[in-house]
XYZ file of C-alpha atoms in Angstrom:
464
model
C -17.948 16.784 -38.989
C -18.634 13.041 -39.371
C -16.417 10.636 -41.305
C -16.980 7.200 -42.824
C -15.107 4.420 -44.591
C -16.352 1.180 -46.123
C -14.474 -2.110 -45.893
C -15.903 -5.268 -47.521
C -19.395 -3.845 -47.671
C -19.473 -2.563 -44.094
C -19.384 1.178 -43.474
C -17.633 2.435 -40.355
C -18.633 5.878 -39.115
C -16.788 8.330 -36.861
C -18.723 11.203 -35.353
C -16.000 13.856 -35.308
C -12.250 14.463 -35.430
C -11.845 13.577 -31.759
C -13.475 10.175 -32.277
C -11.526 9.548 -35.476
C -8.184 10.187 -33.767
C -9.114 7.928 -30.861
C -10.220 5.040 -33.082
C -7.072 5.348 -35.239
C -4.728 5.092 -32.247
C -2.687 1.933 -31.718
C -4.107 -0.256 -28.952
C -3.775 1.426 -25.565
C -5.175 0.372 -22.196
C -5.834 4.007 -21.239
C -8.095 4.527 -24.244
C -9.874 1.279 -23.391
C -10.339 2.559 -19.836
C -11.783 5.804 -21.196
C -14.178 3.888 -23.481
C -12.948 5.608 -26.641
C -10.704 2.974 -28.232
C -11.493 1.158 -31.475
C -13.780 -1.805 -30.851
C -11.739 -4.036 -33.155
C -8.718 -3.994 -35.429
C -10.937 -3.560 -38.473
C -12.470 -0.423 -36.928
C -8.936 0.812 -36.222
C -7.963 0.132 -39.844
C -11.018 1.990 -41.154
C -10.176 4.981 -38.973
C -6.601 5.011 -40.286
C -7.846 4.967 -43.871
C -10.041 8.010 -43.176
C -7.305 9.775 -41.233
C -4.724 9.241 -43.972
C -7.026 10.973 -46.497
C -7.823 13.907 -44.208
C -6.278 17.250 -45.329
C -3.939 18.831 -42.790
C -5.936 22.060 -43.227
C -8.903 20.344 -41.585
C -7.110 20.492 -38.230
C -7.242 24.286 -38.403
C -11.036 24.191 -38.702
C -12.032 21.557 -36.137
C -10.703 21.379 -32.584
C -10.819 18.283 -30.394
C -11.642 20.535 -27.406
C -13.635 23.724 -28.127
C -11.713 26.995 -28.382
C -14.045 28.665 -25.889
C -13.539 25.981 -23.244
C -9.794 25.328 -23.177
C -6.817 27.673 -22.999
C -4.499 25.160 -24.672
C -6.795 25.037 -27.703
C -6.668 28.834 -27.757
C -2.876 28.735 -27.474
C -2.633 26.283 -30.390
C -4.968 28.286 -32.632
C -3.710 31.755 -31.746
C -0.011 30.943 -32.163
C -0.284 28.924 -35.366
C 2.286 30.113 -37.922
C 0.606 30.092 -41.346
C 3.840 30.911 -43.153
C 5.647 27.947 -41.601
C 2.660 25.738 -42.466
C 2.619 26.767 -46.136
C 5.087 24.126 -47.483
C 2.844 21.272 -46.274
C -0.562 22.965 -46.224
C -1.730 21.190 -49.398
C -1.048 17.690 -48.037
C -3.277 15.082 -46.452
C -2.135 13.241 -43.325
C -1.014 10.281 -45.422
C 0.826 12.505 -47.891
C 2.457 14.303 -44.981
C 3.802 10.940 -43.788
C 5.360 10.385 -47.209
C 6.731 13.933 -47.225
C 8.380 13.382 -43.830
C 9.933 10.098 -44.924
C 11.406 11.601 -48.091
C 15.180 11.617 -47.794
C 15.337 15.237 -48.996
C 13.825 16.479 -45.720
C 16.659 17.739 -43.537
C 16.892 19.013 -39.989
C 16.583 22.566 -41.311
C 13.488 21.694 -43.357
C 11.783 20.043 -40.397
C 12.724 22.881 -38.069
C 11.268 25.416 -40.514
C 7.787 23.848 -40.487
C 7.600 23.061 -36.765
C 5.692 26.207 -35.771
C 3.232 25.601 -38.593
C 2.224 22.212 -37.207
C -0.402 21.745 -34.530
C -0.157 18.970 -31.927
C -3.206 17.275 -33.445
C -1.523 17.192 -36.868
C 1.587 15.466 -35.562
C -0.483 13.109 -33.404
C -2.508 12.207 -36.491
C 0.478 11.459 -38.704
C 2.087 9.367 -35.954
C -1.016 7.150 -35.922
C -0.446 6.111 -39.548
C 3.279 5.488 -39.069
C 5.162 2.344 -38.123
C 7.781 2.383 -35.379
C 10.584 2.585 -37.937
C 8.931 5.653 -39.492
C 8.804 7.393 -36.119
C 12.473 6.597 -35.529
C 13.679 7.706 -38.952
C 11.905 11.064 -38.955
C 12.798 11.878 -35.347
C 16.450 11.092 -36.036
C 16.478 13.988 -38.521
C 15.036 16.489 -36.035
C 17.909 18.219 -34.252
C 16.761 20.474 -31.410
C 19.671 22.140 -29.604
C 19.370 23.949 -26.244
C 21.893 25.577 -23.923
C 22.309 26.659 -20.315
C 25.759 25.730 -18.960
C 26.340 23.141 -21.649
C 24.968 22.274 -25.082
C 22.311 19.556 -25.376
C 20.944 17.983 -28.557
C 23.868 18.254 -30.960
C 23.932 15.498 -33.619
C 25.785 12.432 -32.381
C 25.276 13.269 -28.713
C 22.947 12.021 -25.982
C 22.765 13.590 -22.536
C 21.673 12.015 -19.242
C 19.706 13.440 -16.363
C 21.417 12.302 -13.170
C 18.566 11.520 -10.753
C 19.995 11.222 -7.210
C 16.725 10.777 -5.331
C 16.727 9.810 -1.660
C 13.687 8.793 0.445
C 14.608 11.276 3.215
C 16.495 13.900 1.158
C 19.616 12.980 3.117
C 22.456 15.213 1.821
C 25.094 12.486 1.992
C 22.799 10.038 0.200
C 22.044 12.561 -2.539
C 25.728 13.440 -3.021
C 26.739 9.774 -3.066
C 24.375 9.224 -5.999
C 25.653 12.376 -7.710
C 29.228 11.102 -7.501
C 28.145 7.650 -8.674
C 26.492 9.145 -11.742
C 29.371 11.451 -12.602
C 31.775 8.503 -12.531
C 29.698 6.924 -15.308
C 29.751 10.189 -17.253
C 26.130 11.080 -16.479
C 24.713 14.462 -15.498
C 25.116 16.608 -18.594
C 21.353 17.071 -19.103
C 20.711 18.069 -15.498
C 21.358 16.900 -11.962
C 17.728 16.736 -10.941
C 16.367 15.658 -7.561
C 12.744 14.695 -6.897
C 12.432 15.893 -3.286
C 10.790 13.685 -0.689
C 9.454 16.818 1.013
C 7.537 19.681 -0.574
C 8.707 22.191 2.020
C 10.389 25.365 0.804
C 13.168 24.872 3.340
C 13.967 21.427 1.934
C 13.942 22.770 -1.624
C 16.313 25.600 -0.721
C 18.604 23.225 1.184
C 18.859 20.817 -1.762
C 19.475 23.640 -4.230
C 22.348 24.968 -2.128
C 23.750 21.451 -1.713
C 23.846 20.827 -5.461
C 25.135 24.280 -6.319
C 27.954 24.097 -3.781
C 29.018 20.774 -5.294
C 28.921 22.290 -8.795
C 30.968 25.303 -7.760
C 33.496 23.216 -5.852
C 34.433 21.360 -9.036
C 33.561 24.076 -11.575
C 31.296 21.592 -13.347
C 29.432 22.810 -16.472
C 26.110 21.326 -15.351
C 22.707 22.652 -14.382
C 20.829 21.617 -11.255
C 17.143 21.320 -10.530
C 14.889 20.341 -7.641
C 11.730 18.954 -9.190
C 9.243 20.548 -6.825
C 6.061 22.402 -7.734
C 6.664 25.552 -9.727
C 5.263 27.769 -6.955
C 7.796 26.290 -4.514
C 10.600 27.084 -6.936
C 9.355 30.646 -7.277
C 9.352 30.991 -3.496
C 12.848 29.515 -3.394
C 13.945 32.285 -5.789
C 12.498 34.821 -3.379
C 14.762 33.257 -0.721
C 17.761 33.836 -3.041
C 18.212 30.115 -3.651
C 20.476 29.177 -6.591
C 17.742 28.158 -9.056
C 19.035 27.070 -12.459
C 16.008 25.384 -14.040
C 12.322 25.736 -13.214
C 10.531 22.385 -13.280
C 6.870 21.595 -13.779
C 4.728 18.664 -14.880
C 2.333 19.729 -17.624
C -0.603 18.168 -19.478
C -2.613 18.676 -22.636
C -5.837 20.229 -21.344
C -6.594 23.282 -19.235
C -8.484 21.197 -16.682
C -5.603 18.731 -16.306
C -3.144 21.569 -15.769
C -5.465 23.094 -13.194
C -5.347 19.764 -11.346
C -1.553 20.262 -11.250
C -2.108 23.727 -9.797
C -0.802 25.615 -12.810
C -1.942 28.011 -15.525
C -0.251 29.193 -18.702
C 0.299 32.625 -17.183
C 1.990 31.068 -14.139
C 4.428 29.202 -16.391
C 5.290 32.418 -18.207
C 5.767 34.262 -14.926
C 8.090 31.581 -13.567
C 10.160 31.581 -16.745
C 10.622 35.336 -16.572
C 11.688 35.067 -12.932
C 14.280 32.424 -13.798
C 15.569 34.404 -16.780
C 16.072 37.428 -14.533
C 18.584 35.442 -12.452
C 20.875 35.125 -15.497
C 22.515 31.957 -14.183
C 23.146 30.352 -17.567
C 26.669 30.769 -18.905
C 26.291 29.838 -22.599
C 22.504 30.014 -22.962
C 19.276 30.926 -21.212
C 16.949 27.947 -21.835
C 15.779 27.572 -18.252
C 12.569 25.498 -18.132
C 12.246 21.765 -17.533
C 8.901 20.115 -18.309
C 7.734 16.551 -17.753
C 4.735 14.913 -19.386
C 3.251 11.434 -19.739
C 0.482 9.675 -21.627
C -2.530 9.156 -19.379
C -2.073 12.219 -17.163
C -5.189 13.987 -18.457
C -7.324 10.855 -18.152
C -6.054 10.162 -14.631
C -7.178 13.679 -13.697
C -10.604 13.142 -15.276
C -9.727 15.882 -17.748
C -9.319 14.262 -21.167
C -12.734 15.301 -22.605
C -12.923 12.116 -24.677
C -9.602 12.850 -26.412
C -7.266 9.875 -26.761
C -4.259 9.897 -24.478
C -1.637 10.204 -27.210
C -3.311 13.289 -28.704
C -3.622 14.761 -25.201
C 0.090 14.144 -24.751
C 0.924 15.942 -28.004
C -1.178 18.900 -26.859
C 1.020 19.171 -23.762
C 3.888 19.946 -26.129
C 2.074 23.116 -27.198
C 2.373 24.222 -23.577
C 6.065 23.341 -23.501
C 6.951 25.251 -26.663
C 5.188 28.339 -25.313
C 8.332 28.727 -23.200
C 12.037 28.114 -23.852
C 12.678 24.722 -22.275
C 16.138 23.251 -21.919
C 14.544 19.833 -21.428
C 11.173 18.186 -22.082
C 10.789 14.682 -20.758
C 8.060 12.110 -21.371
C 7.932 9.811 -18.343
C 6.560 7.118 -20.533
C 5.626 4.194 -18.272
C 5.399 5.892 -14.888
C 1.625 6.168 -14.469
C 1.106 2.412 -14.755
C -0.561 -0.387 -16.740
C -3.994 1.209 -16.524
C -2.737 3.575 -19.223
C 0.102 1.627 -20.897
C -0.494 -2.038 -20.183
C 2.642 -3.793 -21.352
C 6.036 -3.366 -22.966
C 4.569 -3.182 -26.471
C 2.390 -0.231 -25.526
C 5.191 1.450 -23.541
C 7.665 1.125 -26.413
C 5.187 2.483 -28.947
C 4.227 5.381 -26.665
C 7.860 6.331 -26.079
C 8.561 6.463 -29.808
C 5.357 8.430 -30.474
C 6.091 11.005 -27.786
C 9.669 11.515 -28.919
C 8.609 11.860 -32.566
C 5.783 14.295 -31.837
C 7.845 16.449 -29.512
C 10.796 16.669 -31.881
C 8.574 17.454 -34.872
C 7.015 20.293 -32.863
C 10.500 21.671 -32.206
C 11.076 20.507 -28.632
C 14.241 19.142 -26.956
C 12.713 15.753 -26.155
C 14.062 13.270 -23.673
C 12.481 10.154 -22.245
C 12.357 8.433 -18.895
C 12.458 4.848 -20.172
C 10.512 3.372 -17.291
C 7.769 1.111 -15.987
C 6.042 0.236 -12.736
C 6.455 -3.187 -11.207
C 2.829 -4.169 -11.825
C 3.108 -3.551 -15.594
C 3.736 -6.386 -18.039
C 7.296 -5.235 -18.731
C 10.829 -5.800 -17.506
C 14.324 -4.366 -17.855
C 14.932 -6.178 -21.139
C 12.003 -4.273 -22.624
C 13.541 -1.040 -21.387
C 16.815 -2.004 -23.085
C 14.847 -2.246 -26.330
C 13.149 1.145 -25.949
C 16.395 2.777 -24.806
C 18.205 1.529 -27.898
C 15.401 2.565 -30.257
C 15.229 6.054 -28.774
C 18.990 6.476 -28.974
C 18.854 5.540 -32.674
C 16.014 8.066 -33.033
C 18.235 10.824 -31.638
C 16.698 11.328 -28.202
C 18.175 14.417 -26.521
C 18.501 12.801 -23.108
C 17.500 9.886 -20.929
C 17.367 9.313 -17.169
C 20.111 7.808 -15.032
C 19.115 6.321 -11.664
C 21.413 4.266 -9.397
C 20.798 0.625 -10.308
C 17.767 1.660 -12.428
C 15.660 1.426 -9.257
C 14.332 4.694 -7.878
C 14.161 4.079 -4.131
C 12.135 7.231 -3.504
C 9.549 7.126 -6.325
C 9.380 3.295 -6.409
C 9.549 2.677 -10.131
C 12.055 1.159 -12.557
C 13.993 3.382 -14.935
C 17.394 3.239 -16.654
C 20.683 3.185 -14.801
C 24.002 4.961 -15.192
C 25.513 1.863 -16.770
C 22.574 1.631 -19.198
C 23.551 5.087 -20.473
C 27.179 3.958 -20.739
C 26.060 0.917 -22.765
C 24.066 2.857 -25.350
C 26.693 5.563 -25.722
C 29.355 2.954 -26.405
C 27.164 0.826 -28.665
C 26.159 3.751 -30.892
C 29.197 5.992 -30.500
C 27.215 8.783 -28.828
C 29.094 11.609 -27.118
C 28.169 13.690 -24.112
C 27.509 17.423 -24.132
C 30.847 18.826 -25.333
C 31.456 21.128 -22.351
C 30.675 18.302 -19.931
C 32.863 15.867 -21.834
C 35.777 18.298 -21.636
C 35.214 18.621 -17.888
C 35.289 14.826 -17.448
C 38.689 14.821 -19.135
C 39.972 17.661 -16.944
C 38.796 15.749 -13.884
C 40.587 12.650 -15.208
C 37.399 10.561 -15.050
C 37.450 9.741 -18.785
C 40.211 10.159 -21.335
C 40.170 11.546 -24.885
C 38.848 8.231 -26.222
C 36.045 8.129 -23.687
C 37.692 5.388 -21.633
C 37.416 5.324 -17.847
C 40.620 6.658 -16.210
C 39.571 7.508 -12.648
C 42.313 7.524 -10.019
C 41.912 7.133 -6.262
C 43.025 10.738 -5.873
C 40.237 12.041 -8.133
C 37.685 9.839 -6.387
C 38.767 11.175 -3.002
C 38.264 14.740 -4.277
C 34.748 13.992 -5.513
C 33.442 12.236 -2.426
C 31.397 14.198 0.127
C 33.438 15.505 2.994
C 31.813 13.348 5.634
C 30.864 9.720 5.811
C 32.143 8.329 2.522
C 35.916 8.863 2.649
C 36.514 5.185 3.221
C 35.295 4.400 -0.291
C 38.401 6.072 -1.741
């Protein structure tokens, strides 16, 4: 179906829903690279006018990727909840924005409609919203998940402790784990990106992290962020797998480039659930996404990168994830050119994921050849924390020495928690007090004796 809008005597035409969504998107270098971006700001404005007047019901009748050609489109259509959609089914995109911003909409209201919304609907409404709109609505979306602790409660923000090491050296990994715990990080997950994809390395790291957890009876979950098939093989070797990790994207072809299918994700989740390793819950999947992943795989089918990203969230909510993480600036400036684009993308992703009912976190990050710096990341970190992000990433010194990109550090998490009065996961916070790392007021109380207990047994005793 074609669309048109006239501004000052000039009519701007859009061939179909896919084109309309692309032209209405805020400026993005990835859409420019794909040749689908608006040619000018006036074209972008015309597209937003048309999009704002488009009924939400239209998204149930026109797909951006044909049903017959894409399993994610089939997933979106086949699992749509008409009853959940009913309260907003009479609205246009613009009216839906106003409905979301109405102060009467509570966390319960937003949760009730989440399964009635398609990714394309939430992508569309985000395109006619300002940053403050995205923040306000997301801040009302509380998505709570549990494994060994509780993530996403109002007034809390968790941190993934990311102790990567370029050679997977056990002492190096444990040193970073201890460093993060001393800043009160690690309640989301202690998650290692392995330098090696070997099953033996995965199993070794899993045992290393689990032995550390058991030694201190820490209410945390661990994860080695290897390919899902490696994790499944690790389970066959009786490795202590808590969470199953996988990067996902918004088209079938992009996911195939990752070596995954929807059925494989379901199979892995069932395998992890059968281990019954969670103590207070069984949310056992960990997904990562990022704008530009489908385009970088040559699998975007002319769909703008933000809509592709939202479609990845349909994949995530097919399962029961503990964590979903948009790695917002990791792919590089070809897709998000500068800090303005990175900040906008981070807010969009968090908003869309939360509105679709997902436990969204964000890796507030950039590559060194992007037009961004750590001050820009401070800005996005603060905005996301105000918006109620479930978790962020903590990397020693904000510099990942294995993946070679810039993220947020342990002390960045400490800053935003103190500035906004955000607590940690309650079970983890209680553990920090028992370990005498923080006191009841959240103040640092570490003694040399506690530090000596936490340090690895070999090589680092002198630090105590």
